[in-house]
Short mmCIF file of N, CA and C in Angstrom, two decimals:
data_model
loop_
_atom_site.label_atom_id
_atom_site.label_comp_id
_atom_site.label_asym_id
_atom_site.label_seq_id
_atom_site.Cartn_x
_atom_site.Cartn_y
_atom_site.Cartn_z
N MET A 1 19.65 -9.53 11.59
CA MET A 1 18.55 -9.35 11.85
C MET A 1 17.59 -8.55 10.81
N VAL A 2 16.86 -9.30 10.54
CA VAL A 2 16.20 -8.49 9.39
C VAL A 2 14.45 -7.79 9.91
N LEU A 3 14.13 -7.35 10.63
CA LEU A 3 12.72 -7.27 11.25
C LEU A 3 11.57 -7.30 9.80
N ALA A 4 10.50 -7.20 9.84
CA ALA A 4 9.83 -7.62 9.25
C ALA A 4 8.89 -5.79 8.81
N GLN A 5 9.25 -5.70 8.59
CA GLN A 5 8.23 -3.58 7.59
C GLN A 5 7.06 -4.21 7.33
N PRO A 6 6.08 -2.74 8.11
CA PRO A 6 5.30 -2.44 8.11
C PRO A 6 4.89 -2.27 5.90
N HIS A 7 3.41 -2.98 5.43
CA HIS A 7 3.23 -2.87 3.95
C HIS A 7 3.00 -1.56 3.98
N VAL A 8 3.68 -0.12 3.25
CA VAL A 8 2.72 0.47 3.46
C VAL A 8 3.63 1.58 1.61
N GLY A 9 1.57 1.33 0.76
CA GLY A 9 2.12 1.84 -0.17
C GLY A 9 1.97 1.97 -1.49
N THR A 10 2.44 0.00 -1.25
CA THR A 10 2.43 -0.78 -2.47
C THR A 10 1.08 -1.26 -2.66
N ARG A 11 0.03 -1.67 -3.66
CA ARG A 11 -1.09 -2.14 -4.42
C ARG A 11 -1.02 -3.89 -4.08
N ASP A 12 -1.37 -4.72 -3.57
CA ASP A 12 -2.16 -6.37 -3.42
C ASP A 12 -3.59 -6.22 -3.25
N HIS A 13 -3.64 -6.30 -4.65
CA HIS A 13 -5.64 -6.14 -4.86
C HIS A 13 -6.12 -7.44 -4.32
N HIS A 14 -5.00 -8.98 -4.44
CA HIS A 14 -5.65 -9.34 -3.83
C HIS A 14 -6.21 -9.12 -2.41
N ARG A 15 -4.65 -8.63 -1.85
CA ARG A 15 -4.83 -8.24 -0.02
C ARG A 15 -6.60 -7.37 0.23
N ASP A 16 -6.62 -5.82 -0.49
CA ASP A 16 -6.96 -5.70 -0.39
C ASP A 16 -8.97 -5.80 0.31
N ARG A 17 -9.34 -6.31 -0.06
CA ARG A 17 -10.44 -6.54 0.20
C ARG A 17 -10.07 -6.89 2.02
N ASP A 18 -9.24 -8.15 2.17
CA ASP A 18 -9.49 -8.62 3.22
C ASP A 18 -8.70 -7.45 4.43
N ARG A 19 -8.19 -6.62 3.98
CA ARG A 19 -7.49 -6.14 5.27
C ARG A 19 -8.05 -5.28 5.65
N HIS A 20 -9.24 -4.61 5.02
CA HIS A 20 -10.17 -3.45 5.22
C HIS A 20 -11.59 -3.74 5.57
N VAL A 21 -12.50 -4.86 5.23
CA VAL A 21 -12.95 -5.64 6.34
C VAL A 21 -13.12 -5.01 7.95
N PRO A 22 -12.61 -6.12 8.46
CA PRO A 22 -12.75 -5.20 10.08
C PRO A 22 -12.54 -3.78 9.67
N GLN A 23 -12.01 -2.92 9.43
CA GLN A 23 -11.60 -1.60 9.86
C GLN A 23 -13.05 -1.57 9.34
N LEU A 24 -13.98 -1.24 8.39
CA LEU A 24 -14.80 -0.99 7.36
C LEU A 24 -16.83 -2.04 8.29
N ARG A 25 -16.16 -2.85 9.00
CA ARG A 25 -16.92 -3.63 9.77
C ARG A 25 -17.12 -2.41 11.40
N ARG A 26 -16.20 -2.04 11.51
CA ARG A 26 -15.69 -1.05 13.09
C ARG A 26 -16.97 0.77 12.15
N GLU A 27 -17.05 0.41 11.20
CA GLU A 27 -17.39 2.23 10.54
C GLU A 27 -18.58 1.63 10.00
N ALA A 28 -19.00 0.72 9.74
CA ALA A 28 -21.10 0.36 10.05
C ALA A 28 -21.56 -0.05 11.20
N GLU A 29 -21.24 0.17 12.78
CA GLU A 29 -21.64 -0.91 13.73
C GLU A 29 -22.01 0.90 14.43
N ILE A 30 -20.59 1.95 13.85
CA ILE A 30 -20.55 2.70 15.00
C ILE A 30 -21.37 3.98 13.81
N LEU A 31 -21.90 4.00 13.07
CA LEU A 31 -22.35 4.49 12.03
C LEU A 31 -24.59 3.87 11.98
N ILE A 32 -24.19 2.82 12.26
CA ILE A 32 -25.50 1.58 13.43
C ILE A 32 -26.11 2.42 14.18
N GLY A 33 -24.89 2.88 15.21
CA GLY A 33 -25.82 2.99 16.85
C GLY A 33 -25.44 4.42 16.58
N VAL A 34 -24.98 5.17 15.75
CA VAL A 34 -25.41 6.70 15.39
C VAL A 34 -26.81 7.47 15.01
N MET A 35 -26.62 6.24 13.65
CA MET A 35 -28.71 6.58 13.23
C MET A 35 -29.15 5.85 14.87
N ARG A 36 -29.23 5.46 15.42
CA ARG A 36 -30.33 5.13 16.45
C ARG A 36 -30.58 5.93 17.51
N ALA A 37 -29.18 6.60 17.68
CA ALA A 37 -29.26 7.67 18.49
C ALA A 37 -30.02 8.92 17.96
N THR A 38 -29.69 8.42 16.70
CA THR A 38 -30.38 9.62 15.80
C THR A 38 -32.17 9.80 15.55
N ILE A 39 -32.38 8.55 15.18
CA ILE A 39 -33.98 7.75 15.17
C ILE A 39 -34.55 8.38 16.49
N PHE A 40 -33.60 8.20 17.93
CA PHE A 40 -34.42 8.00 19.17
C PHE A 40 -34.38 10.38 19.12
N THR A 41 -33.28 11.26 18.41
CA THR A 41 -33.45 12.44 19.10
C THR A 41 -34.89 12.54 17.97
N THR A 42 -34.70 12.23 16.59
CA THR A 42 -35.52 12.73 15.88
C THR A 42 -37.24 12.98 17.18
N ARG A 43 -37.54 12.59 17.82
CA ARG A 43 -38.76 12.11 18.03
C ARG A 43 -38.99 13.59 18.39
N ARG A 44 -37.71 15.07 19.03
CA ARG A 44 -38.54 15.81 19.28
C ARG A 44 -37.23 17.11 18.57
N LEU A 45 -36.33 16.86 17.17
CA LEU A 45 -36.09 17.73 16.00
C LEU A 45 -37.25 17.86 15.04
N PRO A 46 -36.97 18.56 14.34
CA PRO A 46 -37.47 18.57 13.19
C PRO A 46 -37.24 18.25 12.40
N MET A 47 -38.06 17.33 11.54
CA MET A 47 -37.79 16.08 10.36
C MET A 47 -36.18 16.44 9.75
N LYS A 48 -36.60 17.70 9.49
CA LYS A 48 -35.04 18.14 8.13
C LYS A 48 -34.43 18.47 8.86
N TYR A 49 -34.07 17.74 9.86
CA TYR A 49 -32.67 17.69 10.96
C TYR A 49 -31.97 16.39 10.52
N ALA A 50 -33.07 16.12 10.65
CA ALA A 50 -33.00 13.97 11.22
C ALA A 50 -32.39 14.07 9.21
N VAL A 51 -32.93 14.47 8.69
CA VAL A 51 -32.73 13.99 6.96
C VAL A 51 -31.40 14.21 6.86
N LEU A 52 -30.43 15.61 7.29
CA LEU A 52 -29.56 16.48 7.44
C LEU A 52 -27.81 15.61 7.76
N ALA A 53 -29.30 15.13 9.20
CA ALA A 53 -28.45 14.19 10.35
C ALA A 53 -27.07 12.84 9.80
N VAL A 54 -28.91 11.74 9.18
CA VAL A 54 -28.43 10.84 8.69
C VAL A 54 -27.06 10.90 7.27
N ALA A 55 -27.76 11.73 6.65
CA ALA A 55 -27.66 11.85 4.96
C ALA A 55 -26.16 12.30 5.52
N ALA A 56 -25.83 13.09 6.64
CA ALA A 56 -24.16 13.50 7.00
C ALA A 56 -23.28 12.23 7.08
N LEU A 57 -24.24 10.59 8.60
CA LEU A 57 -23.73 9.68 8.82
C LEU A 57 -23.50 9.10 7.31
N ILE A 58 -24.26 9.20 6.25
CA ILE A 58 -23.79 8.24 5.64
C ILE A 58 -22.87 8.48 4.07
N ALA A 59 -22.64 10.03 4.42
CA ALA A 59 -20.96 10.47 3.04
C ALA A 59 -20.51 10.51 4.54
N ALA A 60 -20.10 10.38 5.54
CA ALA A 60 -19.16 10.17 6.50
C ALA A 60 -18.25 9.23 6.51
N PRO A 61 -18.69 8.28 5.65
CA PRO A 61 -17.34 6.78 6.16
C PRO A 61 -16.56 7.41 4.16
N ALA A 62 -17.67 7.74 3.78
CA ALA A 62 -16.51 7.89 1.88
C ALA A 62 -16.19 8.85 2.39
N VAL A 63 -15.95 9.56 2.88
CA VAL A 63 -14.64 10.98 2.90
C VAL A 63 -13.94 10.49 4.06
N ALA A 64 -14.57 9.42 4.60
CA ALA A 64 -13.28 9.75 5.90
C ALA A 64 -11.73 8.88 5.59
N HIS A 65 -12.02 7.63 4.51
CA HIS A 65 -11.11 6.12 4.13
C HIS A 65 -10.64 7.20 2.38
N PRO A 66 -8.82 7.06 2.34
CA PRO A 66 -8.28 7.52 1.80
C PRO A 66 -8.73 7.07 0.63
N ASP A 67 -7.89 7.69 -0.66
CA ASP A 67 -7.61 6.91 -1.71
C ASP A 67 -6.02 5.78 -1.52
N HIS A 68 -5.82 4.77 -1.87
CA HIS A 68 -4.59 3.93 -1.60
C HIS A 68 -4.15 3.88 -2.74
N ASP A 69 -4.37 4.65 -3.94
CA ASP A 69 -3.69 4.80 -4.70
C ASP A 69 -2.64 6.29 -4.89
N GLU A 70 -3.20 7.42 -3.92
CA GLU A 70 -2.74 8.30 -3.89
C GLU A 70 -1.14 7.88 -3.20
N GLU A 71 -1.16 7.47 -1.95
CA GLU A 71 -0.25 7.00 -1.14
C GLU A 71 1.10 6.07 -2.22
N ALA A 72 0.76 5.35 -3.58
CA ALA A 72 1.79 4.38 -3.52
C ALA A 72 2.41 5.98 -4.59
N HIS A 73 1.62 6.24 -4.95
CA HIS A 73 2.42 7.68 -5.99
C HIS A 73 2.89 8.20 -5.33
N ASN A 74 3.09 9.11 -3.79
CA ASN A 74 3.51 9.48 -2.86
C ASN A 74 4.85 9.73 -3.24
N GLN A 75 5.00 7.81 -2.77
CA GLN A 75 6.60 7.48 -2.52
C GLN A 75 7.39 7.43 -2.97
N ALA A 76 8.94 7.38 -3.47
CA ALA A 76 9.76 7.88 -4.36
C ALA A 76 9.70 6.17 -4.63
N PRO A 77 10.60 6.16 -5.55
CA PRO A 77 10.42 4.64 -6.55
C PRO A 77 11.31 4.29 -5.91
N ALA A 78 12.48 4.35 -5.50
CA ALA A 78 14.03 4.16 -4.59
C ALA A 78 12.69 3.63 -3.32
N ASP A 79 12.13 3.72 -2.53
CA ASP A 79 11.48 4.05 -1.37
C ASP A 79 10.79 2.76 -1.38
N VAL A 80 9.91 2.62 -2.47
CA VAL A 80 9.04 0.90 -3.01
C VAL A 80 9.74 0.45 -3.33
N ALA A 81 10.37 0.70 -3.95
CA ALA A 81 11.62 -0.12 -4.66
C ALA A 81 12.69 -1.42 -2.95
N ARG A 82 13.25 -0.45 -2.05
CA ARG A 82 13.49 -0.86 -0.91
C ARG A 82 12.08 -1.79 -0.17
N GLN A 83 11.39 -1.57 0.32
CA GLN A 83 10.56 -1.81 0.78
C GLN A 83 10.51 -3.12 -0.38
N HIS A 84 10.19 -3.40 -0.92
CA HIS A 84 10.40 -4.71 -1.69
C HIS A 84 10.82 -5.17 -1.73
N VAL A 85 11.93 -4.70 -1.73
CA VAL A 85 13.46 -6.10 -0.78
C VAL A 85 14.02 -6.49 -0.18
N VAL A 86 12.73 -5.84 0.78
CA VAL A 86 12.57 -6.03 2.72
C VAL A 86 12.10 -7.31 2.60
N ARG A 87 11.14 -6.82 2.18
CA ARG A 87 10.02 -7.98 1.58
C ARG A 87 10.22 -9.32 1.27
N MET A 88 11.70 -9.08 0.34
CA MET A 88 12.14 -10.59 -0.48
C MET A 88 12.87 -10.57 0.67
N VAL A 89 13.26 -9.90 1.36
CA VAL A 89 14.18 -10.78 2.59
C VAL A 89 13.70 -11.80 3.53
N THR A 90 12.32 -10.69 3.56
CA THR A 90 11.49 -11.41 5.14
C THR A 90 11.87 -12.38 4.29
N GLN A 91 10.77 -12.49 3.24
CA GLN A 91 9.80 -13.97 3.21
C GLN A 91 11.19 -15.06 1.80
N SER A 92 12.56 -15.03 2.21
CA SER A 92 13.46 -15.61 2.38
C SER A 92 14.30 -16.00 -0.03
N LYS A 93 13.43 -15.07 -0.53
CA LYS A 93 13.63 -14.50 -1.36
C LYS A 93 14.91 -14.13 -2.66
N LEU A 94 15.24 -13.47 -1.48
CA LEU A 94 16.21 -12.73 -1.14
C LEU A 94 17.54 -13.62 0.04
N ALA A 95 19.18 -13.23 0.16
CA ALA A 95 19.49 -12.99 1.25
C ALA A 95 19.79 -12.20 2.51
N PRO A 96 19.74 -12.70 3.37
CA PRO A 96 19.71 -11.48 4.22
C PRO A 96 20.54 -9.70 4.10
N SER A 97 22.03 -10.39 3.36
CA SER A 97 23.00 -9.01 3.15
C SER A 97 22.01 -7.99 2.16
N TRP A 98 20.31 -8.21 1.23
CA TRP A 98 20.40 -7.84 0.32
C TRP A 98 19.49 -6.28 0.90
N SER A 99 18.95 -7.14 2.11
CA SER A 99 18.73 -5.63 3.61
C SER A 99 19.12 -4.47 3.51
N LYS A 100 20.34 -4.12 3.80
CA LYS A 100 21.41 -3.61 3.71
C LYS A 100 22.22 -2.74 2.52
N ALA A 101 21.56 -3.36 1.47
CA ALA A 101 22.28 -2.74 -0.22
C ALA A 101 21.64 -1.49 -0.76
N LYS A 102 22.89 -1.13 -1.17
CA LYS A 102 22.76 0.51 -1.19
C LYS A 102 22.45 0.39 -3.27
N VAL A 103 21.37 1.65 -3.23
CA VAL A 103 21.01 2.16 -3.95
C VAL A 103 21.78 2.88 -4.98
N GLN A 104 21.93 2.26 -6.70
CA GLN A 104 22.64 2.50 -6.99
C GLN A 104 22.13 3.62 -8.05
N GLY A 105 21.20 2.88 -8.35
CA GLY A 105 20.44 4.56 -9.06
C GLY A 105 19.07 4.00 -9.64
N THR A 106 19.00 5.05 -10.43
CA THR A 106 17.09 5.09 -10.58
C THR A 106 17.48 5.68 -11.69
N THR A 107 16.33 4.23 -12.78
CA THR A 107 16.56 5.82 -14.66
C THR A 107 14.88 4.77 -15.18
N GLU A 108 15.00 5.39 -16.16
CA GLU A 108 13.18 5.43 -17.09
C GLU A 108 13.65 4.49 -17.76
N ARG A 109 12.60 3.67 -18.29
CA ARG A 109 12.42 3.41 -19.46
C ARG A 109 11.03 3.41 -20.43
N THR A 110 11.45 3.10 -21.43
CA THR A 110 9.55 2.01 -21.99
C THR A 110 10.43 0.63 -22.44
N THR A 111 8.99 -0.09 -22.23
CA THR A 111 9.53 -1.37 -23.11
C THR A 111 7.70 -1.52 -23.07
N ASN A 112 8.16 -2.62 -24.49
CA ASN A 112 6.84 -2.13 -25.18
C ASN A 112 5.87 -0.84 -25.63
N GLY A 113 5.95 -0.48 -24.80
CA GLY A 113 5.52 0.92 -25.18
C GLY A 113 4.21 1.70 -23.65
N ALA A 114 5.68 0.25 -22.48
CA ALA A 114 4.56 1.14 -21.73
C ALA A 114 6.04 1.42 -20.69
N ARG A 115 5.50 2.56 -19.55
CA ARG A 115 6.56 3.32 -18.78
C ARG A 115 7.39 1.91 -17.72
N GLN A 116 8.50 1.97 -17.75
CA GLN A 116 9.07 1.61 -16.36
C GLN A 116 10.01 2.43 -15.60
N THR A 117 9.94 2.50 -14.91
CA THR A 117 11.05 2.73 -13.90
C THR A 117 11.87 1.84 -12.52
N VAL A 118 13.29 1.79 -13.93
CA VAL A 118 14.47 0.63 -12.44
C VAL A 118 15.16 0.96 -11.87
N VAL A 119 15.28 0.28 -10.80
CA VAL A 119 16.30 1.03 -9.53
C VAL A 119 17.11 0.04 -8.98
N THR A 120 18.41 0.26 -9.01
CA THR A 120 19.16 -0.41 -9.03
C THR A 120 19.99 -1.05 -7.85
N PHE A 121 20.31 -1.57 -6.54
CA PHE A 121 20.48 -2.22 -6.44
C PHE A 121 22.30 -2.82 -6.52
N THR A 122 23.50 -2.92 -5.20
CA THR A 122 23.92 -2.80 -5.03
C THR A 122 24.64 -4.20 -4.26
N ASN A 123 24.94 -5.27 -3.85
CA ASN A 123 25.29 -5.44 -2.88
C ASN A 123 26.89 -6.42 -2.45
N PRO A 124 27.95 -5.29 -2.45
CA PRO A 124 29.16 -6.17 -2.44
C PRO A 124 28.88 -7.22 -1.65
N SER A 125 27.99 -7.73 -0.49
CA SER A 125 28.70 -8.83 -0.40
C SER A 125 27.95 -9.85 -0.92
N GLU A 126 27.29 -10.18 -1.28
CA GLU A 126 27.44 -11.14 -2.52
C GLU A 126 28.41 -11.80 -3.11
N PRO A 127 28.44 -12.84 -3.82
CA PRO A 127 28.94 -12.86 -5.50
C PRO A 127 29.00 -11.71 -6.59
N ALA A 128 29.61 -11.94 -7.41
CA ALA A 128 30.10 -11.16 -8.31
C ALA A 128 29.56 -11.66 -9.60
N ALA A 129 28.31 -12.43 -9.70
CA ALA A 129 26.84 -12.57 -10.21
C ALA A 129 26.18 -12.46 -10.05
N ARG A 130 25.91 -12.43 -8.65
CA ARG A 130 24.53 -12.01 -8.08
C ARG A 130 24.74 -10.45 -7.56
N ARG A 131 25.58 -9.78 -7.92
CA ARG A 131 25.87 -8.62 -7.01
C ARG A 131 24.90 -7.04 -7.42
N THR A 132 23.91 -6.66 -8.24
CA THR A 132 23.47 -6.42 -9.02
C THR A 132 22.16 -6.86 -8.75
N LEU A 133 21.02 -6.01 -7.85
CA LEU A 133 19.87 -6.64 -8.19
C LEU A 133 18.83 -4.73 -9.04
N HIS A 134 18.77 -5.21 -9.97
CA HIS A 134 17.42 -4.17 -10.75
C HIS A 134 15.71 -5.67 -10.34
N VAL A 135 15.25 -3.52 -9.43
CA VAL A 135 13.81 -3.94 -9.03
C VAL A 135 12.98 -3.09 -10.60
N VAL A 136 11.77 -3.29 -11.48
CA VAL A 136 11.28 -2.57 -11.86
C VAL A 136 10.18 -2.36 -11.65
N MET A 137 9.70 -1.35 -11.79
CA MET A 137 7.92 -1.09 -11.51
C MET A 137 7.26 -0.26 -12.71
N GLY A 138 6.00 -0.46 -13.04
CA GLY A 138 5.56 0.54 -13.63
C GLY A 138 4.72 1.30 -13.09
N VAL A 139 4.38 2.39 -13.93
CA VAL A 139 4.25 3.02 -13.39
C VAL A 139 2.95 3.97 -12.66
N ASP A 140 1.85 2.29 -12.12
CA ASP A 140 1.23 2.72 -11.12
C ASP A 140 1.73 2.73 -9.59
N GLY A 141 3.24 2.52 -9.71
CA GLY A 141 3.77 2.34 -8.36
C GLY A 141 4.05 0.26 -8.43
N LYS A 142 3.61 -0.46 -8.84
CA LYS A 142 3.27 -1.74 -8.85
C LYS A 142 5.49 -2.26 -8.72
N VAL A 143 5.41 -3.71 -8.14
CA VAL A 143 6.91 -3.79 -8.70
C VAL A 143 6.35 -5.26 -9.95
N VAL A 144 6.69 -4.39 -11.20
CA VAL A 144 7.19 -5.48 -12.21
C VAL A 144 7.88 -6.62 -12.73
N SER A 145 9.09 -6.68 -11.60
CA SER A 145 10.01 -7.78 -11.70
C SER A 145 11.12 -7.26 -10.96
N ALA A 146 11.87 -7.89 -9.90
CA ALA A 146 13.21 -7.83 -8.83
C ALA A 146 14.28 -9.38 -9.49
N GLU A 147 15.18 -9.25 -9.63
CA GLU A 147 15.94 -10.35 -10.56
C GLU A 147 17.56 -9.85 -10.05
N PRO A 148 18.30 -10.84 -9.47
CA PRO A 148 19.95 -9.65 -9.21
C PRO A 148 20.91 -10.28 -11.12
N SER A 149 21.79 -9.92 -10.61
CA SER A 149 22.47 -10.35 -12.46
C SER A 149 23.95 -9.62 -11.81
N ALA A 150 24.68 -10.05 -12.95
CA ALA A 150 25.71 -9.47 -12.59
C ALA A 150 26.00 -8.33 -13.56
N ARG A 151 25.43 -6.99 -14.11
CA ARG A 151 24.99 -6.16 -14.37
C ARG A 151 25.42 -5.51 -13.92
#
């Protein structure tokens, strides 16, 4: 039985906007509440403190949210490829036995001027024609292709 693992480190641009809408909405609600409280207390504080407080509140969400590109680059290519294999298993694109496949190796190559990393998995429980899986990733950590083969 394969359990779904959380989607960590890879970039799905078509999902980024939807995934962060609730978080941005919560941050906006908090910001509005704090701004209202700040405006209420500005009656008692000098104006320069009120301006500094509002400026700090406006800049806080931009500083608090990490950049997702750094997350993808911090992971080893074998880990990103493993997550992709597990995702393919949960989507029924690969047999469940692939979730236990071993990493055979990682190589670098250049194709059409683009540097790529190839992570090779082997699965002895598959037939000889589909025993090896090559996961090809670009420099940005995105998976370009993942095809089982006999090589």
